[in-house]
């Protein structure tokens, strides 16, 4: 490693970080050793809570007051963080000395792109003022010189100079992230630390940011970088070397390609196999059972042992050291020779789902517009009457036992579509027809006939449920798990016949019906138990009296699923159910959903911006853009043979966890607009590199391949290919196009 | 485009007027049951309620915060003209509430004279 890069820029030696809390000492990092050489990009990969951000914060010396540090960090050969300097800094004078020393290193030497660009800026100052602050604090440049430097930095980050005058809320997520990068590059630092630089961004923006970072590295504007992420796709694109972190210890270190193709640690093997990818998304992915150990009381020996498939007695007795395996590859495992890649698991057969012919739900010209003038405040303050066309004339159907995936960027109307299907939003027009046990319910019309509406509504609600995106917000923290899962049974006042053979009684309308009674507590418990077992919460009794805060994110989402299943639901809308889950629990959740669908013939509308996981789960995929469905077809067809230019760009932008992935020309211009001032013709016109004048004027026709795969476009595939060959320059994502 | 939405202004002005009507009408049963003690304090109560209405008019945003947040969430354009328009609408409502507050005080004074 030292041969490949000339100078050592940063070195971390035996870094141990712990935090004193009232519950006990949290052991965040243990004996971390890392070296960063000039020109190197080091990737740090691991699950949430593994200590990735603590490393970054330690380097920047931004740890909380209750942190205790052992070991040292040196920059350009000078130890600037040691146990001694940190301990001295507890006195006023010591603190002043340390602050002065750090001021010379921070931003000039080491700068940081903080996690969550959305919150990295002060909302009351313009972007220009905030970038200027960096120069004002760290340099003696005049205002004019600073302005010149700022323009240069913005150019590097692919931003337009007008951004300087704008406030953070006026920028899109991608532009904000670029502005954060510009700020980090302001003083041309030797090392840039990027903490989850693409988390929370759309797949297209993510690909653009990755390309931008690659370009900056190529131009030597970013000299040396540490990139921290939980996404193997992002890390493998950028990093030369990779450190895999688990529960505060480095499990494996080496060249990215080596680690990806020849992992020598069971944790890395399992972590890599937890990611579905577009290339092999239909192959089985297996999560990692269990969760990260308690940082207050970590297990003895290897920290991964309780979750490891190779663990033996020795693993729980002593902790393995990082063993050199040659070529700068290190692994902390006693059994590196026994490790094989997880190809076996990936090749496991996936049970073929049984999809019935009859539809469970159909939408016809379903439309949902939001009008800001509908409220008093809206009508008082709005100068124009404009509608947000969140869902615009969508026609689709879902069959019994089928999973329909809905993909698209943020703002494409996926969530609104899902919520309108459930009548959580009142549809503006169109129909939603549910077919339940031979009965047809037009949900859009519920409420028109008050007499039957309540009964129909309850029947519909009982059979249709939703799993929400955020498992931390969707469960009532004051209720036990049993109460949460049993709540739908009580809300729907479920009954059962007293005796199935006898006793008919006269109902109000004169018809005879069976005498019914409320369910007994033991019957309710049985239903809750059954739903929890289906949702893979085992043994359910251990969870009955626990509260949501006692569970991990994955477990909470399973509880939310059990709650959705307890009424023997026929149809579920799952709105980004895995986006808040850790990588290791995602695969488990998706496999659980697949298995429930097979056992119960459940239909699912799976909404996600993660195309690989949607491909893994779905039978068919619908692609949405600015409120309309632009393409729909079998999952394999949509992913492998996308027809619409937007789908093509979307799929091209998905980072594949392999080192040789290069999105090249993504084939999309700018960012998704708003659904208010939509073009008369094709909604995608403004961003489409194929667009001609006609596209913006006339609505595109629906083109069907005859096998249920259709797309909305003015051009056939042959025309698109011809166009691409003759207009190659339009497909280059230049800096100008990104604006 | 810049015309004021009279209907919305009227709706928002209606609240303090309805409140005034309620304050004046609800004590009537006491009058019929010959319980006159309340009427001794009523002018003061109405007068002070007038102050409260003026303060509500001065401090309330009349839903502007929620509206602006909805506009930003929806990704709609929002510029200085919109902000000016909001300020004007808020000023008009503040003045209307001040007027209604003065009406409260005037009625309180009349009740005191009666």
PDB file of C-alpha atoms in Angstrom, chain B:
ATOM      1  CA  UNK B   1     -53.601  38.431  -9.856  1.00  0.00           C
ATOM      2  CA  UNK B   2     -53.056  40.803  -6.988  1.00  0.00           C
ATOM      3  CA  UNK B   3     -56.725  41.240  -6.098  1.00  0.00           C
ATOM      4  CA  UNK B   4     -57.526  40.359  -2.532  1.00  0.00           C
ATOM      5  CA  UNK B   5     -59.597  37.332  -1.748  1.00  0.00           C
ATOM      6  CA  UNK B   6     -62.574  39.013  -0.106  1.00  0.00           C
ATOM      7  CA  UNK B   7     -64.281  35.711   0.648  1.00  0.00           C
ATOM      8  CA  UNK B   8     -61.346  34.406   2.692  1.00  0.00           C
ATOM      9  CA  UNK B   9     -60.946  37.753   4.478  1.00  0.00           C
ATOM     10  CA  UNK B  10     -64.653  37.715   5.305  1.00  0.00           C
ATOM     11  CA  UNK B  11     -64.447  34.132   6.643  1.00  0.00           C
ATOM     12  CA  UNK B  12     -61.541  34.983   8.921  1.00  0.00           C
ATOM     13  CA  UNK B  13     -63.227  38.204  10.110  1.00  0.00           C
ATOM     14  CA  UNK B  14     -66.334  36.273  10.973  1.00  0.00           C
ATOM     15  CA  UNK B  15     -64.704  34.465  13.938  1.00  0.00           C
ATOM     16  CA  UNK B  16     -64.379  37.513  16.262  1.00  0.00           C
ATOM     17  CA  UNK B  17     -67.807  38.755  15.165  1.00  0.00           C
ATOM     18  CA  UNK B  18     -69.381  35.395  16.029  1.00  0.00           C
ATOM     19  CA  UNK B  19     -67.491  35.459  19.334  1.00  0.00           C
ATOM     20  CA  UNK B  20     -68.948  38.922  20.020  1.00  0.00           C
ATOM     21  CA  UNK B  21     -72.446  37.688  19.288  1.00  0.00           C
ATOM     22  CA  UNK B  22     -71.893  34.711  21.625  1.00  0.00           C
ATOM     23  CA  UNK B  23     -70.582  36.996  24.399  1.00  0.00           C
ATOM     24  CA  UNK B  24     -73.662  39.209  24.056  1.00  0.00           C
ATOM     25  CA  UNK B  25     -76.273  36.463  23.705  1.00  0.00           C
ATOM     26  CA  UNK B  26     -75.155  33.803  26.217  1.00  0.00           C
ATOM     27  CA  UNK B  27     -75.869  35.872  29.362  1.00  0.00           C
ATOM     28  CA  UNK B  28     -79.485  36.480  28.263  1.00  0.00           C
ATOM     29  CA  UNK B  29     -80.875  33.488  30.247  1.00  0.00           C
ATOM     30  CA  UNK B  30     -79.398  35.101  33.385  1.00  0.00           C
ATOM     31  CA  UNK B  31     -81.373  38.230  32.556  1.00  0.00           C
ATOM     32  CA  UNK B  32     -84.615  36.259  32.243  1.00  0.00           C
ATOM     33  CA  UNK B  33     -83.951  34.518  35.553  1.00  0.00           C
ATOM     34  CA  UNK B  34     -83.342  37.905  37.146  1.00  0.00           C
ATOM     35  CA  UNK B  35     -79.723  37.198  37.988  1.00  0.00           C
ATOM     36  CA  UNK B  36     -78.286  40.627  37.331  1.00  0.00           C
ATOM     37  CA  UNK B  37     -74.917  40.337  39.085  1.00  0.00           C
ATOM     38  CA  UNK B  38     -73.111  39.283  35.901  1.00  0.00           C
ATOM     39  CA  UNK B  39     -74.313  42.339  34.024  1.00  0.00           C
ATOM     40  CA  UNK B  40     -72.406  44.504  36.433  1.00  0.00           C
ATOM     41  CA  UNK B  41     -69.120  43.051  35.086  1.00  0.00           C
ATOM     42  CA  UNK B  42     -70.245  42.426  31.498  1.00  0.00           C
ATOM     43  CA  UNK B  43     -69.125  45.798  30.036  1.00  0.00           C
ATOM     44  CA  UNK B  44     -65.637  45.239  31.437  1.00  0.00           C
ATOM     45  CA  UNK B  45     -65.513  41.678  30.057  1.00  0.00           C
ATOM     46  CA  UNK B  46     -66.572  42.869  26.590  1.00  0.00           C
ATOM     47  CA  UNK B  47     -64.105  45.764  26.770  1.00  0.00           C
ATOM     48  CA  UNK B  48     -61.207  43.434  27.708  1.00  0.00           C
ATOM     49  CA  UNK B  49     -62.275  40.946  25.020  1.00  0.00           C
ATOM     50  CA  UNK B  50     -61.772  43.822  22.574  1.00  0.00           C
ATOM     51  CA  UNK B  51     -58.127  44.035  23.666  1.00  0.00           C
ATOM     52  CA  UNK B  52     -57.765  40.282  23.213  1.00  0.00           C
ATOM     53  CA  UNK B  53     -59.118  40.494  19.642  1.00  0.00           C
ATOM     54  CA  UNK B  54     -56.664  43.281  18.801  1.00  0.00           C
ATOM     55  CA  UNK B  55     -53.773  41.203  20.175  1.00  0.00           C
ATOM     56  CA  UNK B  56     -54.903  38.098  18.295  1.00  0.00           C
ATOM     57  CA  UNK B  57     -55.047  40.155  15.092  1.00  0.00           C
ATOM     58  CA  UNK B  58     -51.588  41.518  15.740  1.00  0.00           C
ATOM     59  CA  UNK B  59     -49.861  38.244  16.645  1.00  0.00           C
ATOM     60  CA  UNK B  60     -51.654  35.658  14.510  1.00  0.00           C
ATOM     61  CA  UNK B  61     -50.101  34.606  11.212  1.00  0.00           C
ATOM     62  CA  UNK B  62     -53.566  33.535   9.944  1.00  0.00           C
ATOM     63  CA  UNK B  63     -52.088  30.254   8.692  1.00  0.00           C
ATOM     64  CA  UNK B  64     -49.300  31.867   6.625  1.00  0.00           C
ATOM     65  CA  UNK B  65     -46.637  29.594   8.130  1.00  0.00           C
ATOM     66  CA  UNK B  66     -48.500  26.429   7.133  1.00  0.00           C
ATOM     67  CA  UNK B  67     -49.247  27.860   3.695  1.00  0.00           C
ATOM     68  CA  UNK B  68     -45.597  28.719   3.012  1.00  0.00           C
ATOM     69  CA  UNK B  69     -44.489  25.304   4.214  1.00  0.00           C
ATOM     70  CA  UNK B  70     -47.038  23.656   1.854  1.00  0.00           C
ATOM     71  CA  UNK B  71     -45.815  25.764  -1.062  1.00  0.00           C
ATOM     72  CA  UNK B  72     -42.206  24.750  -0.393  1.00  0.00           C
ATOM     73  CA  UNK B  73     -43.144  21.096   0.066  1.00  0.00           C
ATOM     74  CA  UNK B  74     -45.049  21.152  -3.214  1.00  0.00           C
ATOM     75  CA  UNK B  75     -41.988  22.642  -4.950  1.00  0.00           C
ATOM     76  CA  UNK B  76     -43.941  25.694  -6.162  1.00  0.00           C
ATOM     77  CA  UNK B  77     -42.218  28.957  -6.964  1.00  0.00           C
ATOM     78  CA  UNK B  78     -42.117  31.376  -4.090  1.00  0.00           C
ATOM     79  CA  UNK B  79     -40.631  34.825  -4.583  1.00  0.00           C
ATOM     80  CA  UNK B  80     -40.547  38.288  -3.029  1.00  0.00           C
ATOM     81  CA  UNK B  81     -43.894  39.203  -4.649  1.00  0.00           C
ATOM     82  CA  UNK B  82     -45.575  36.305  -2.869  1.00  0.00           C
ATOM     83  CA  UNK B  83     -44.082  37.414   0.410  1.00  0.00           C
ATOM     84  CA  UNK B  84     -45.321  40.986  -0.129  1.00  0.00           C
ATOM     85  CA  UNK B  85     -48.760  39.685  -0.988  1.00  0.00           C
ATOM     86  CA  UNK B  86     -48.826  37.650   2.251  1.00  0.00           C
ATOM     87  CA  UNK B  87     -47.748  40.697   4.255  1.00  0.00           C
ATOM     88  CA  UNK B  88     -50.490  42.824   2.678  1.00  0.00           C
ATOM     89  CA  UNK B  89     -53.148  40.222   3.389  1.00  0.00           C
ATOM     90  CA  UNK B  90     -51.917  39.904   6.977  1.00  0.00           C
ATOM     91  CA  UNK B  91     -51.914  43.689   7.386  1.00  0.00           C
ATOM     92  CA  UNK B  92     -55.502  43.928   6.125  1.00  0.00           C
ATOM     93  CA  UNK B  93     -56.613  41.229   8.549  1.00  0.00           C
ATOM     94  CA  UNK B  94     -54.710  42.842  11.411  1.00  0.00           C
ATOM     95  CA  UNK B  95     -56.497  46.136  10.697  1.00  0.00           C
ATOM     96  CA  UNK B  96     -59.864  44.378  10.454  1.00  0.00           C
ATOM     97  CA  UNK B  97     -59.223  42.636  13.787  1.00  0.00           C
ATOM     98  CA  UNK B  98     -58.191  45.985  15.298  1.00  0.00           C
ATOM     99  CA  UNK B  99     -61.465  47.463  14.012  1.00  0.00           C
ATOM    100  CA  UNK B 100     -63.468  44.589  15.452  1.00  0.00           C
ATOM    101  CA  UNK B 101     -61.566  44.963  18.740  1.00  0.00           C
ATOM    102  CA  UNK B 102     -62.548  48.625  18.840  1.00  0.00           C
ATOM    103  CA  UNK B 103     -66.148  47.578  18.121  1.00  0.00           C
ATOM    104  CA  UNK B 104     -65.966  45.272  21.177  1.00  0.00           C
ATOM    105  CA  UNK B 105     -64.704  48.161  23.297  1.00  0.00           C
ATOM    106  CA  UNK B 106     -67.400  50.498  21.976  1.00  0.00           C
ATOM    107  CA  UNK B 107     -70.116  47.968  22.754  1.00  0.00           C
ATOM    108  CA  UNK B 108     -68.565  47.471  26.196  1.00  0.00           C
ATOM    109  CA  UNK B 109     -68.716  51.237  26.722  1.00  0.00           C
ATOM    110  CA  UNK B 110     -72.349  51.357  25.552  1.00  0.00           C
ATOM    111  CA  UNK B 111     -73.243  48.541  27.957  1.00  0.00           C
ATOM    112  CA  UNK B 112     -71.522  50.467  30.722  1.00  0.00           C
ATOM    113  CA  UNK B 113     -73.617  53.560  29.911  1.00  0.00           C
ATOM    114  CA  UNK B 114     -76.847  51.525  29.804  1.00  0.00           C
TER     115      UNK B 114
END
